[in-house]
Amino acid sequence: MSLSMEQEFIKALKGKETVNTPVWLMRQAGRYLPEYREVRSQAGGFLDLCYNPKLASEVTLQPLRRFDLDAAIIFSDILVIPQAMGQKLWFETGEGPKLDPIEKIKDLNDENSDELLDFLSPVFEAVEQTRSSLPDDKSLIGFAGAPWTLACYMINGGGSRDYQNVRTFAMQNPDEFQKIIDYLVRSISCYLIQKIKSGVNAVQIFDSWSGVLSANEFYNYSTLPTKKIVENVKAQYPDVLIIGFPRGAGFNYQTYIDETAIDCVSCDQSIPLDQIKEFQKSICVQGNLDNLLLLNGGQAMIDQTHKICDTLADKPFVFNLGHGVIKETDPDNVGLLIKTIKEFKRG
């Protein structure tokens, strides 16, 4: 793809000055949009939608038809990688993802990158279709779950409040757990590289459950694996831009930034703006409006949006949420948020 001008989102990730504050939202394609619900009903199940390139591309593009967003994020799910590795995956209504729990690396398929990429080929087809339909000034983001977060689901067999059993497994079986993490590092790297080859402009690594880890565990199971993925991806595509999102990392954010060599860090809503401002001394930042403020809308949302932009928009910055759009959110609130960001002028 040839661009007549550099995309605003990409300029921000590179640390360049932007004319306006670029914005996209985690889970911007999802159940809060009636057009998404209509397409999902056509697809059948959630995974059927993920593996249908035409429909996955359609729901990826839907938010950009409604709102003046700077980037689309390809519609998929972080758990397609464990499924491609041979783990049984299904979604239960009202309960979310379920997997047959693994106990050792032998519970997964033998490592074969060709088989993994072949299984996930519908995702790459969706990337190609979406990129061909996007205007040149709009970016396309690919994503993957981080090794720790994927391991949590794979060992636990679904969601949890604290994943104590997974941490216990790692403590009692450190060698086996490290083999699982290393396998995931290689699989995630292959997956992201293929997404870049298919047409995404940047990638984001979601470590949604990094906040349950102790400082030492965080370094070993979040920071170091992410660093290896960044190294693997950059070895193939040195200019690709990588966003890291270690949700709930707290005091571990700075080490994560320093060690992983990501290009941008996405911050959850628990991080004070003055701390995020410190991060901007070395890196582009992304975030961090509370998704509950977006759910409720109104003046409180507008005021916090102004505060975020006034604090961060003079340096490399991408506006986003501290977590994904909540399914009950009124689309009009999203429209008001985007309008507020686009009209913002620093005082």
Short mmCIF file of C-alpha atoms in Angstrom, two decimals:
data_model
loop_
_atom_site.label_atom_id
_atom_site.label_comp_id
_atom_site.label_asym_id
_atom_site.label_seq_id
_atom_site.Cartn_x
_atom_site.Cartn_y
_atom_site.Cartn_z
CA MET A 1 0.00 0.00 0.00
CA SER A 2 1.26 3.39 -0.92
CA LEU A 3 0.29 6.32 1.24
CA SER A 4 0.04 9.85 -0.11
CA MET A 5 0.72 11.11 3.40
CA GLU A 6 1.71 9.45 6.64
CA GLN A 7 -1.24 8.40 8.77
CA GLU A 8 -1.75 10.47 11.93
CA PHE A 9 -1.87 7.35 14.10
CA ILE A 10 1.45 6.12 12.67
CA LYS A 11 3.04 9.54 13.10
CA ALA A 12 2.14 9.52 16.78
CA LEU A 13 3.58 6.03 17.30
CA LYS A 14 6.80 7.21 15.66
CA GLY A 15 7.02 10.12 18.09
CA LYS A 16 6.17 12.75 15.49
CA GLU A 17 3.92 15.78 15.91
CA THR A 18 0.33 15.29 14.70
CA VAL A 19 -2.17 17.88 13.50
CA ASN A 20 -4.95 16.38 15.64
CA THR A 21 -5.00 13.81 18.42
CA PRO A 22 -5.36 10.37 16.81
CA VAL A 23 -7.95 8.11 18.42
CA TRP A 24 -9.20 4.55 18.32
CA LEU A 25 -10.94 2.50 21.03
CA MET A 26 -10.32 -0.98 22.32
CA ARG A 27 -13.39 -3.12 21.46
CA GLN A 28 -14.62 -0.38 19.12
CA ALA A 29 -16.10 -3.18 17.01
CA GLY A 30 -18.51 -4.98 19.30
CA ARG A 31 -21.89 -5.57 20.86
CA TYR A 32 -22.66 -1.92 21.65
CA LEU A 33 -23.23 -1.37 17.91
CA PRO A 34 -26.57 -2.61 16.50
CA GLU A 35 -24.96 -3.24 13.10
CA TYR A 36 -22.43 -5.54 14.78
CA ARG A 37 -25.19 -7.50 16.50
CA GLU A 38 -26.93 -7.94 13.16
CA VAL A 39 -23.80 -9.32 11.47
CA ARG A 40 -23.02 -11.58 14.42
CA SER A 41 -26.51 -13.08 14.21
CA GLN A 42 -25.85 -13.84 10.52
CA ALA A 43 -22.54 -15.53 11.34
CA GLY A 44 -23.93 -17.96 13.90
CA GLY A 45 -21.47 -18.22 16.80
CA PHE A 46 -18.73 -15.85 17.87
CA LEU A 47 -15.94 -18.03 16.50
CA ASP A 48 -17.84 -18.40 13.22
CA LEU A 49 -17.62 -14.61 12.94
CA CYS A 50 -13.90 -14.60 13.77
CA TYR A 51 -13.16 -17.16 11.02
CA ASN A 52 -15.36 -15.62 8.31
CA PRO A 53 -13.06 -13.17 6.48
CA LYS A 54 -15.89 -11.25 4.81
CA LEU A 55 -17.91 -10.77 8.00
CA ALA A 56 -14.86 -10.16 10.20
CA SER A 57 -13.77 -7.44 7.78
CA GLU A 58 -17.26 -5.95 7.80
CA VAL A 59 -17.44 -5.59 11.59
CA THR A 60 -13.88 -4.22 11.65
CA LEU A 61 -14.96 -1.42 9.31
CA GLN A 62 -18.31 -0.63 10.97
CA PRO A 63 -17.00 1.75 13.68
CA LEU A 64 -15.11 3.83 11.11
CA ARG A 65 -18.32 4.36 9.15
CA ARG A 66 -19.98 5.81 12.26
CA PHE A 67 -17.11 7.66 13.90
CA ASP A 68 -14.06 9.71 12.84
CA LEU A 69 -11.57 7.16 14.14
CA ASP A 70 -7.96 7.07 12.96
CA ALA A 71 -7.49 3.30 13.05
CA ALA A 72 -9.38 0.05 12.69
CA ILE A 73 -8.40 -3.04 14.67
CA ILE A 74 -8.95 -6.32 12.88
CA PHE A 75 -11.81 -8.26 14.46
CA SER A 76 -10.72 -11.53 16.05
CA ASP A 77 -10.04 -12.95 19.53
CA ILE A 78 -6.85 -13.54 21.50
CA LEU A 79 -7.79 -17.21 22.04
CA VAL A 80 -7.58 -18.22 18.39
CA ILE A 81 -3.89 -18.95 19.05
CA PRO A 82 -4.51 -21.63 21.72
CA GLN A 83 -7.14 -23.09 19.43
CA ALA A 84 -4.66 -23.18 16.56
CA MET A 85 -2.22 -24.93 18.92
CA GLY A 86 -4.75 -27.75 19.35
CA GLN A 87 -6.66 -26.73 22.49
CA LYS A 88 -10.43 -27.08 22.43
CA LEU A 89 -12.12 -23.66 22.60
CA TRP A 90 -15.77 -22.67 22.78
CA PHE A 91 -17.87 -19.75 24.01
CA GLU A 92 -20.81 -20.15 26.36
CA THR A 93 -23.54 -17.50 26.45
CA GLY A 94 -23.17 -15.34 29.53
CA GLU A 95 -19.98 -17.08 30.64
CA GLY A 96 -17.41 -16.20 28.00
CA PRO A 97 -14.61 -18.43 26.69
CA LYS A 98 -14.10 -22.01 27.82
CA LEU A 99 -11.09 -24.23 27.08
CA ASP A 100 -10.12 -27.78 27.99
CA PRO A 101 -7.41 -26.99 30.59
CA ILE A 102 -3.86 -28.06 29.79
CA GLU A 103 -1.37 -29.36 32.35
CA LYS A 104 1.75 -29.75 30.25
CA ILE A 105 3.22 -28.81 26.89
CA LYS A 106 2.39 -32.28 25.52
CA ASP A 107 -1.31 -31.39 25.75
CA LEU A 108 -0.75 -29.11 22.74
CA ASN A 109 0.04 -29.93 19.13
CA ASP A 110 3.66 -30.36 18.14
CA GLU A 111 5.06 -26.98 17.21
CA ASN A 112 4.58 -26.33 13.50
CA SER A 113 4.37 -22.74 12.32
CA ASP A 114 2.97 -23.73 8.91
CA GLU A 115 0.06 -25.60 10.50
CA LEU A 116 -0.60 -22.72 12.89
CA LEU A 117 -0.65 -20.16 10.09
CA ASP A 118 -2.79 -22.39 7.91
CA PHE A 119 -5.36 -22.79 10.69
CA LEU A 120 -5.46 -19.01 11.16
CA SER A 121 -5.50 -18.15 7.45
CA PRO A 122 -9.08 -16.73 7.62
CA VAL A 123 -7.77 -14.05 9.99
CA PHE A 124 -5.09 -13.05 7.50
CA GLU A 125 -7.65 -13.00 4.69
CA ALA A 126 -9.74 -10.62 6.79
CA VAL A 127 -6.70 -8.35 7.17
CA GLU A 128 -6.17 -8.27 3.40
CA GLN A 129 -9.84 -7.53 2.70
CA THR A 130 -10.01 -4.82 5.34
CA ARG A 131 -6.82 -3.05 4.25
CA SER A 132 -8.06 -2.94 0.65
CA SER A 133 -11.29 -1.29 1.85
CA LEU A 134 -9.77 1.25 4.25
CA PRO A 135 -8.95 4.79 3.10
CA ASP A 136 -5.21 5.43 2.89
CA ASP A 137 -5.34 7.85 5.82
CA LYS A 138 -6.74 5.19 8.18
CA SER A 139 -4.45 2.69 9.90
CA LEU A 140 -5.10 -1.00 10.48
CA ILE A 141 -4.03 -2.63 13.74
CA GLY A 142 -3.40 -6.32 14.33
CA PHE A 143 -3.26 -7.80 17.81
CA ALA A 144 -2.47 -10.81 19.93
CA GLY A 145 -2.74 -11.79 23.55
CA ALA A 146 0.54 -11.88 25.48
CA PRO A 147 1.97 -15.24 26.61
CA TRP A 148 1.05 -14.79 30.29
CA THR A 149 -2.56 -13.87 29.51
CA LEU A 150 -2.99 -16.75 27.06
CA ALA A 151 -1.41 -19.17 29.53
CA CYS A 152 -3.92 -18.04 32.17
CA TYR A 153 -6.85 -19.07 30.00
CA MET A 154 -5.14 -22.22 28.75
CA ILE A 155 -4.29 -23.62 32.19
CA ASN A 156 -7.39 -22.36 34.01
CA GLY A 157 -9.80 -23.31 31.24
CA GLY A 158 -11.50 -19.90 31.26
CA GLY A 159 -11.70 -16.64 33.14
CA SER A 160 -10.79 -15.98 36.79
CA ARG A 161 -10.54 -13.07 39.20
CA ASP A 162 -6.91 -13.64 40.13
CA TYR A 163 -5.58 -16.80 38.41
CA GLN A 164 -4.09 -18.04 41.67
CA ASN A 165 -4.14 -21.59 40.32
CA VAL A 166 -2.06 -20.55 37.30
CA ARG A 167 0.48 -18.75 39.49
CA THR A 168 0.61 -21.84 41.72
CA PHE A 169 1.14 -24.05 38.68
CA ALA A 170 4.03 -21.83 37.57
CA MET A 171 5.60 -21.95 41.05
CA GLN A 172 5.28 -25.73 41.36
CA ASN A 173 6.18 -26.55 37.74
CA PRO A 174 8.57 -23.77 36.64
CA ASP A 175 10.26 -25.74 33.84
CA GLU A 176 6.98 -26.93 32.33
CA PHE A 177 5.42 -23.49 32.62
CA GLN A 178 8.43 -21.90 30.93
CA LYS A 179 8.08 -24.36 28.04
CA ILE A 180 4.47 -23.22 27.60
CA ILE A 181 5.50 -19.55 27.69
CA ASP A 182 8.32 -20.15 25.17
CA TYR A 183 5.95 -22.01 22.83
CA LEU A 184 3.51 -19.10 23.06
CA VAL A 185 6.27 -16.56 22.36
CA ARG A 186 7.12 -18.36 19.12
CA SER A 187 3.49 -18.84 18.07
CA ILE A 188 2.50 -15.24 18.82
CA SER A 189 5.56 -13.95 16.93
CA CYS A 190 4.64 -16.01 13.85
CA TYR A 191 1.04 -14.84 14.05
CA LEU A 192 1.92 -11.14 14.30
CA ILE A 193 4.50 -11.38 11.53
CA GLN A 194 1.90 -12.91 9.22
CA LYS A 195 -0.59 -10.19 10.11
CA ILE A 196 2.00 -7.56 9.18
CA LYS A 197 2.70 -9.39 5.93
CA SER A 198 -1.05 -9.37 5.23
CA GLY A 199 -1.34 -5.60 5.63
CA VAL A 200 -1.63 -4.27 9.19
CA ASN A 201 0.25 -1.05 9.93
CA ALA A 202 0.88 -1.71 13.62
CA VAL A 203 0.25 -4.40 16.23
CA GLN A 204 -0.84 -4.38 19.87
CA ILE A 205 0.04 -7.03 22.46
CA PHE A 206 -2.66 -7.37 25.12
CA ASP A 207 -1.45 -8.61 28.51
CA SER A 208 -4.88 -8.34 30.10
CA TRP A 209 -4.01 -10.29 33.28
CA SER A 210 -0.51 -8.98 34.00
CA GLY A 211 -1.91 -7.10 37.00
CA VAL A 212 -2.26 -10.29 39.07
CA LEU A 213 1.51 -10.94 39.01
CA SER A 214 4.09 -10.11 41.67
CA ALA A 215 6.99 -7.88 40.59
CA ASN A 216 9.32 -10.85 39.94
CA GLU A 217 6.63 -12.81 38.14
CA PHE A 218 5.75 -9.76 36.08
CA TYR A 219 9.33 -9.42 34.89
CA ASN A 220 9.67 -13.12 34.05
CA TYR A 221 6.23 -13.79 32.57
CA SER A 222 5.15 -10.43 31.10
CA THR A 223 8.19 -8.24 30.40
CA LEU A 224 10.69 -10.84 29.15
CA PRO A 225 8.26 -12.74 26.86
CA THR A 226 7.01 -9.46 25.38
CA LYS A 227 10.62 -8.38 24.80
CA LYS A 228 11.27 -11.63 22.89
CA ILE A 229 8.16 -11.15 20.74
CA VAL A 230 9.23 -7.60 19.90
CA GLU A 231 12.70 -8.85 18.96
CA ASN A 232 11.25 -11.61 16.75
CA VAL A 233 8.84 -9.28 14.98
CA LYS A 234 11.40 -6.51 14.51
CA ALA A 235 13.89 -9.02 13.07
CA GLN A 236 11.45 -9.53 10.19
CA TYR A 237 9.90 -6.04 10.10
CA PRO A 238 12.25 -3.57 11.82
CA ASP A 239 10.03 -0.58 11.05
CA VAL A 240 6.76 -2.05 12.27
CA LEU A 241 5.24 -0.25 15.25
CA ILE A 242 4.32 -2.25 18.35
CA ILE A 243 2.02 -1.20 21.19
CA GLY A 244 2.21 -2.99 24.54
CA PHE A 245 -0.72 -3.06 26.95
CA PRO A 246 0.25 -4.56 30.35
CA ARG A 247 -3.11 -3.92 31.99
CA GLY A 248 -2.90 -3.44 35.75
CA ALA A 249 0.90 -3.30 35.72
CA GLY A 250 1.05 -0.36 38.15
CA PHE A 251 4.64 0.26 39.25
CA ASN A 252 5.84 -2.30 36.71
CA TYR A 253 4.92 -0.08 33.75
CA GLN A 254 8.26 1.75 33.61
CA THR A 255 10.39 -1.41 33.61
CA TYR A 256 8.11 -2.89 30.97
CA ILE A 257 8.64 0.20 28.80
CA ASP A 258 12.40 0.23 29.33
CA GLU A 259 12.97 -3.49 28.74
CA THR A 260 10.58 -4.49 25.96
CA ALA A 261 11.54 -1.88 23.31
CA ILE A 262 7.88 -1.35 22.36
CA ASP A 263 7.08 1.81 20.40
CA CYS A 264 4.02 2.81 22.43
CA VAL A 265 2.57 1.87 25.80
CA SER A 266 -1.17 1.68 26.38
CA CYS A 267 -2.13 2.71 29.92
CA ASP A 268 -5.13 1.57 31.93
CA GLN A 269 -7.27 4.05 33.88
CA SER A 270 -5.49 3.38 37.20
CA ILE A 271 -2.33 5.20 36.06
CA PRO A 272 -2.28 8.91 37.04
CA LEU A 273 -1.86 11.33 34.17
CA ASP A 274 1.28 12.85 35.67
CA GLN A 275 2.86 9.39 35.64
CA ILE A 276 1.84 8.85 32.02
CA LYS A 277 3.40 12.23 31.30
CA GLU A 278 6.68 10.84 32.66
CA PHE A 279 6.41 7.88 30.27
CA GLN A 280 6.18 10.35 27.38
CA LYS A 281 9.79 11.38 27.97
CA SER A 282 10.83 8.18 26.21
CA ILE A 283 7.80 6.73 24.39
CA CYS A 284 4.45 7.40 22.75
CA VAL A 285 1.57 6.77 25.15
CA GLN A 286 -1.98 5.57 24.55
CA GLY A 287 -5.03 5.81 26.80
CA ASN A 288 -6.56 6.11 29.27
CA LEU A 289 -10.21 7.22 29.66
CA ASP A 290 -12.18 5.07 32.11
CA ASN A 291 -14.62 2.99 30.07
CA LEU A 292 -17.26 3.58 32.77
CA LEU A 293 -17.09 7.30 31.97
CA LEU A 294 -17.78 6.42 28.35
CA LEU A 295 -20.65 4.16 29.44
CA ASN A 296 -22.26 7.02 31.38
CA GLY A 297 -21.34 9.82 28.96
CA GLY A 298 -22.24 13.43 29.70
CA GLN A 299 -20.18 16.23 31.17
CA ALA A 300 -18.01 14.03 33.40
CA MET A 301 -16.77 12.19 30.31
CA ILE A 302 -16.16 15.44 28.45
CA ASP A 303 -14.26 16.98 31.37
CA GLN A 304 -11.94 13.97 31.78
CA THR A 305 -11.38 13.81 28.01
CA HIS A 306 -10.31 17.46 28.05
CA LYS A 307 -8.02 16.79 31.03
CA ILE A 308 -6.36 13.83 29.30
CA CYS A 309 -5.84 15.75 26.08
CA ASP A 310 -4.61 18.88 27.85
CA THR A 311 -2.06 16.83 29.82
CA LEU A 312 -0.80 14.52 27.08
CA ALA A 313 -1.59 15.86 23.61
CA ASP A 314 1.51 18.08 23.35
CA LYS A 315 3.69 14.94 23.11
CA PRO A 316 3.34 11.68 21.13
CA PHE A 317 -0.12 10.47 22.17
CA VAL A 318 -2.98 8.29 20.94
CA PHE A 319 -6.33 8.70 22.69
CA ASN A 320 -7.94 5.45 23.83
CA LEU A 321 -9.68 3.89 26.79
CA GLY A 322 -8.17 2.25 29.84
CA HIS A 323 -9.93 -0.94 28.73
CA GLY A 324 -12.47 -1.96 26.08
CA VAL A 325 -15.84 -0.40 25.26
CA ILE A 326 -18.51 -1.90 27.57
CA LYS A 327 -21.26 -3.68 25.64
CA GLU A 328 -24.06 -1.56 27.18
CA THR A 329 -22.45 1.71 25.99
CA ASP A 330 -24.71 4.01 23.96
CA PRO A 331 -23.13 4.64 20.52
CA ASP A 332 -24.11 8.31 20.93
CA ASN A 333 -21.65 8.50 23.85
CA VAL A 334 -18.89 7.24 21.56
CA GLY A 335 -19.87 9.83 18.97
CA LEU A 336 -19.69 12.58 21.60
CA LEU A 337 -16.30 11.34 22.78
CA ILE A 338 -14.80 11.37 19.29
CA LYS A 339 -16.28 14.81 18.57
CA THR A 340 -14.80 16.13 21.85
CA ILE A 341 -11.35 14.78 20.97
CA LYS A 342 -11.42 16.11 17.39
CA GLU A 343 -12.55 19.58 18.49
CA PHE A 344 -10.11 19.84 21.39
CA LYS A 345 -7.66 22.74 21.30
CA ARG A 346 -5.04 23.10 24.01
CA GLY A 347 -5.40 26.26 26.07
#
